[in-house]
């Protein structure tokens, strides 16, 4: 069964550094999403992406964040200058064209900012 | 604004017991979608079910069942004859208008512990 994949599984970075988290959504899915989950807390929506542009974003998704679909398969989340509070699990999700209301999540990337 | 409340932070039961996870939601929209996701210790989020606001029929899938009460904004999840493998954090989530662009609003999750 097709799955959303994310790389790396764990990323450690120094405060102030840029990081790029990568996702490969399920093939033929149309909508892509990023969420984050700070340790022990709930999952929070960051941004949705459709047709090569942002559809919706939360107040968490400030100018430090950006998303891109650089090719036909990858979907990336960039954090320009990481802060300690960016440490979290970041989940990518995608929705199929046959069921745009259901989101299928990847395994997550744990980001640790030191 | 939309809100999802899972009042039960942690539930611990002995294997084979039935357990119900509560979810209460708030929304101003008349069209919305409700979800349950499972997060096992390995950390991934596993989709379990989606219901839309027009479909109040309860649903059963194996040992899992869902009770949707629109009048009281409840969307509860029951596991019958629980097993150790059911141990996980379970999240209830809401999407207000659907259509694919909307982010999900999650509750804080209920940590379910099934003891052998």
GROMACS .gro file of C-alpha atoms in nm:
model
  230
    1UNK     CA    1   0.000   0.000   0.000
    2UNK     CA    2   0.142   0.342  -0.095
    3UNK     CA    3   0.268   0.553   0.193
    4UNK     CA    4   0.385   0.904   0.258
    5UNK     CA    5   0.758   0.897   0.325
    6UNK     CA    6   0.970   1.154   0.507
    7UNK     CA    7   1.341   1.209   0.536
    8UNK     CA    8   1.535   1.228   0.752
    9UNK     CA    9   1.373   1.049   1.041
   10UNK     CA   10   1.572   1.260   1.285
   11UNK     CA   11   1.750   1.589   1.222
   12UNK     CA   12   1.970   1.765   1.474
   13UNK     CA   13   2.072   2.123   1.406
   14UNK     CA   14   2.218   2.425   1.577
   15UNK     CA   15   2.003   2.725   1.657
   16UNK     CA   16   2.007   2.972   1.372
   17UNK     CA   17   2.075   2.713   1.105
   18UNK     CA   18   1.847   2.644   0.812
   19UNK     CA   19   1.685   2.304   0.779
   20UNK     CA   20   1.491   2.140   0.501
   21UNK     CA   21   1.256   1.858   0.580
   22UNK     CA   22   1.159   1.638   0.291
   23UNK     CA   23   0.846   1.449   0.210
   24UNK     CA   24   0.732   1.229  -0.075
   25UNK     CA   25   0.351   1.231  -0.080
   26UNK     CA   26   0.154   0.939  -0.213
   27UNK     CA   27   0.153   0.936  -0.589
   28UNK     CA   28  -0.155   1.103  -0.750
   29UNK     CA   29  -0.246   1.284  -0.431
   30UNK     CA   30  -0.334   1.649  -0.487
   31UNK     CA   31  -0.316   1.824  -0.151
   32UNK     CA   32  -0.013   1.832   0.072
   33UNK     CA   33   0.022   1.942   0.431
   34UNK     CA   34   0.272   2.003   0.705
   35UNK     CA   35   0.195   1.966   1.075
   36UNK     CA   36   0.410   1.978   1.384
   37UNK     CA   37   0.385   1.811   1.721
   38UNK     CA   38   0.588   1.947   2.008
   39UNK     CA   39   0.681   1.664   2.241
   40UNK     CA   40   0.385   1.551   2.447
   41UNK     CA   41   0.148   1.800   2.289
   42UNK     CA   42  -0.117   1.793   2.023
   43UNK     CA   43  -0.062   1.793   1.651
   44UNK     CA   44  -0.082   2.144   1.501
   45UNK     CA   45  -0.153   2.240   1.143
   46UNK     CA   46   0.111   2.451   0.969
   47UNK     CA   47   0.024   2.476   0.600
   48UNK     CA   48  -0.161   2.319   0.309
   49UNK     CA   49  -0.043   2.326  -0.051
   50UNK     CA   50  -0.226   2.268  -0.376
   51UNK     CA   51  -0.143   2.330  -0.739
   52UNK     CA   52   0.200   2.466  -0.650
   53UNK     CA   53   0.084   2.726  -0.407
   54UNK     CA   54  -0.012   2.762  -0.044
   55UNK     CA   55  -0.384   2.709   0.013
   56UNK     CA   56  -0.403   2.779   0.382
   57UNK     CA   57  -0.160   2.846   0.664
   58UNK     CA   58  -0.181   2.879   1.038
   59UNK     CA   59  -0.042   3.159   1.252
   60UNK     CA   60   0.247   2.931   1.339
   61UNK     CA   61   0.361   2.938   0.976
   62UNK     CA   62   0.542   3.269   0.984
   63UNK     CA   63   0.811   3.410   0.756
   64UNK     CA   64   1.065   3.164   0.891
   65UNK     CA   65   0.882   2.882   0.717
   66UNK     CA   66   0.845   2.808   0.351
   67UNK     CA   67   0.723   2.516   0.144
   68UNK     CA   68   0.810   2.402  -0.201
   69UNK     CA   69   0.739   2.126  -0.446
   70UNK     CA   70   1.069   2.129  -0.632
   71UNK     CA   71   0.979   1.842  -0.861
   72UNK     CA   72   0.697   1.600  -0.931
   73UNK     CA   73   0.746   1.394  -0.621
   74UNK     CA   74   0.904   1.589  -0.335
   75UNK     CA   75   0.739   1.835  -0.100
   76UNK     CA   76   0.969   2.027   0.134
   77UNK     CA   77   0.940   2.239   0.446
   78UNK     CA   78   1.220   2.488   0.505
   79UNK     CA   79   1.286   2.660   0.833
   80UNK     CA   80   1.518   2.952   0.764
   81UNK     CA   81   1.673   3.020   1.102
   82UNK     CA   82   1.581   2.758   1.356
   83UNK     CA   83   1.494   2.841   1.714
   84UNK     CA   84   1.495   2.616   2.017
   85UNK     CA   85   1.115   2.615   2.013
   86UNK     CA   86   1.113   2.469   1.664
   87UNK     CA   87   1.214   2.136   1.816
   88UNK     CA   88   0.924   1.906   1.737
   89UNK     CA   89   0.805   1.618   1.526
   90UNK     CA   90   0.708   1.741   1.181
   91UNK     CA   91   0.451   1.542   0.989
   92UNK     CA   92   0.379   1.559   0.621
   93UNK     CA   93   0.039   1.448   0.492
   94UNK     CA   94  -0.135   1.419   0.159
   95UNK     CA   95  -0.490   1.372   0.030
   96UNK     CA   96  -0.602   1.179  -0.276
   97UNK     CA   97  -0.807   1.340  -0.553
   98UNK     CA   98  -1.080   1.085  -0.483
   99UNK     CA   99  -1.109   1.183  -0.117
  100UNK     CA  100  -0.967   1.529  -0.056
  101UNK     CA  101  -1.104   1.539   0.296
  102UNK     CA  102  -0.892   1.254   0.431
  103UNK     CA  103  -0.526   1.314   0.508
  104UNK     CA  104  -0.270   1.037   0.521
  105UNK     CA  105   0.033   1.108   0.732
  106UNK     CA  106   0.397   1.020   0.694
  107UNK     CA  107   0.606   0.880   0.979
  108UNK     CA  108   0.738   1.221   1.077
  109UNK     CA  109   1.078   1.387   1.111
  110UNK     CA  110   1.198   1.460   1.460
  111UNK     CA  111   1.376   1.796   1.459
  112UNK     CA  112   1.603   1.877   1.749
  113UNK     CA  113   1.740   2.230   1.771
  114UNK     CA  114   2.036   2.273   2.005
  115UNK     CA  115  -1.325   2.905   1.594
  116UNK     CA  116  -1.311   2.532   1.598
  117UNK     CA  117  -1.204   2.329   1.897
  118UNK     CA  118  -1.164   1.963   1.984
  119UNK     CA  119  -1.161   1.849   2.345
  120UNK     CA  120  -1.041   1.513   2.464
  121UNK     CA  121  -1.089   1.535   2.836
  122UNK     CA  122  -0.932   1.198   2.911
  123UNK     CA  123  -0.557   1.247   2.922
  124UNK     CA  124  -0.478   0.885   3.000
  125UNK     CA  125  -0.679   0.566   3.033
  126UNK     CA  126  -0.546   0.237   3.160
  127UNK     CA  127  -0.742  -0.086   3.131
  128UNK     CA  128  -0.670  -0.453   3.145
  129UNK     CA  129  -0.664  -0.649   2.823
  130UNK     CA  130  -1.003  -0.766   2.696
  131UNK     CA  131  -1.188  -0.482   2.865
  132UNK     CA  132  -1.395  -0.247   2.652
  133UNK     CA  133  -1.285   0.115   2.653
  134UNK     CA  134  -1.444   0.434   2.521
  135UNK     CA  135  -1.248   0.744   2.425
  136UNK     CA  136  -1.442   1.068   2.442
  137UNK     CA  137  -1.429   1.353   2.195
  138UNK     CA  138  -1.627   1.676   2.209
  139UNK     CA  139  -1.597   1.934   1.935
  140UNK     CA  140  -1.700   2.292   1.868
  141UNK     CA  141  -1.759   2.445   1.529
  142UNK     CA  142  -1.972   2.716   1.373
  143UNK     CA  143  -1.992   2.539   1.039
  144UNK     CA  144  -2.283   2.316   0.943
  145UNK     CA  145  -2.058   2.108   0.720
  146UNK     CA  146  -1.757   1.953   0.881
  147UNK     CA  147  -1.559   1.632   0.908
  148UNK     CA  148  -1.448   1.439   1.212
  149UNK     CA  149  -1.155   1.202   1.232
  150UNK     CA  150  -0.980   0.963   1.464
  151UNK     CA  151  -0.609   0.894   1.433
  152UNK     CA  152  -0.394   0.649   1.623
  153UNK     CA  153  -0.034   0.729   1.721
  154UNK     CA  154   0.146   0.415   1.839
  155UNK     CA  155   0.474   0.437   2.032
  156UNK     CA  156   0.664   0.439   1.703
  157UNK     CA  157   0.521   0.787   1.643
  158UNK     CA  158   0.340   0.775   1.311
  159UNK     CA  159  -0.021   0.890   1.273
  160UNK     CA  160  -0.254   0.621   1.148
  161UNK     CA  161  -0.589   0.723   0.999
  162UNK     CA  162  -0.878   0.527   1.152
  163UNK     CA  163  -1.202   0.688   1.044
  164UNK     CA  164  -1.365   0.995   0.890
  165UNK     CA  165  -1.726   1.101   0.937
  166UNK     CA  166  -1.902   1.395   0.778
  167UNK     CA  167  -2.155   1.606   0.962
  168UNK     CA  168  -2.445   1.478   0.755
  169UNK     CA  169  -2.389   1.115   0.841
  170UNK     CA  170  -2.482   1.036   1.198
  171UNK     CA  171  -2.489   0.664   1.156
  172UNK     CA  172  -2.269   0.483   1.400
  173UNK     CA  173  -2.000   0.271   1.248
  174UNK     CA  174  -1.840  -0.056   1.342
  175UNK     CA  175  -1.517  -0.194   1.205
  176UNK     CA  176  -1.406  -0.511   1.374
  177UNK     CA  177  -1.338  -0.429   1.738
  178UNK     CA  178  -1.368  -0.056   1.673
  179UNK     CA  179  -1.691   0.141   1.680
  180UNK     CA  180  -1.774   0.507   1.662
  181UNK     CA  181  -2.071   0.690   1.808
  182UNK     CA  182  -2.149   1.027   1.649
  183UNK     CA  183  -2.404   1.244   1.830
  184UNK     CA  184  -2.436   1.567   1.641
  185UNK     CA  185  -2.687   1.722   1.881
  186UNK     CA  186  -2.438   1.707   2.166
  187UNK     CA  187  -2.120   1.740   1.953
  188UNK     CA  188  -1.983   1.403   2.058
  189UNK     CA  189  -1.777   1.169   1.846
  190UNK     CA  190  -1.671   0.883   2.071
  191UNK     CA  191  -1.456   0.585   1.990
  192UNK     CA  192  -1.498   0.245   2.153
  193UNK     CA  193  -1.257  -0.044   2.141
  194UNK     CA  194  -1.416  -0.376   2.229
  195UNK     CA  195  -1.210  -0.654   2.383
  196UNK     CA  196  -0.898  -0.438   2.395
  197UNK     CA  197  -0.558  -0.581   2.315
  198UNK     CA  198  -0.208  -0.476   2.414
  199UNK     CA  199  -0.145  -0.366   2.054
  200UNK     CA  200  -0.417  -0.104   2.097
  201UNK     CA  201  -0.189   0.085   2.333
  202UNK     CA  202  -0.131   0.422   2.171
  203UNK     CA  203  -0.228   0.786   2.181
  204UNK     CA  204  -0.558   0.845   2.003
  205UNK     CA  205  -0.638   1.181   1.853
  206UNK     CA  206  -0.976   1.315   1.753
  207UNK     CA  207  -0.966   1.584   1.483
  208UNK     CA  208  -1.199   1.823   1.303
  209UNK     CA  209  -1.197   1.983   0.961
  210UNK     CA  210  -1.451   2.260   0.921
  211UNK     CA  211  -1.530   2.297   0.556
  212UNK     CA  212  -1.357   2.006   0.394
  213UNK     CA  213  -1.262   2.035   0.031
  214UNK     CA  214  -0.904   1.939   0.083
  215UNK     CA  215  -0.733   2.265   0.171
  216UNK     CA  216  -0.824   2.280   0.535
  217UNK     CA  217  -0.592   2.183   0.809
  218UNK     CA  218  -0.716   1.950   1.077
  219UNK     CA  219  -0.771   2.074   1.430
  220UNK     CA  220  -0.659   1.805   1.669
  221UNK     CA  221  -0.750   1.739   2.028
  222UNK     CA  222  -0.474   1.687   2.281
  223UNK     CA  223  -0.505   1.312   2.255
  224UNK     CA  224  -0.586   1.030   2.494
  225UNK     CA  225  -0.306   0.799   2.594
  226UNK     CA  226  -0.453   0.450   2.608
  227UNK     CA  227  -0.262   0.187   2.801
  228UNK     CA  228  -0.373  -0.173   2.770
  229UNK     CA  229  -0.220  -0.388   3.038
  230UNK     CA  230  -0.175  -0.759   2.979
   0.00000   0.00000   0.00000
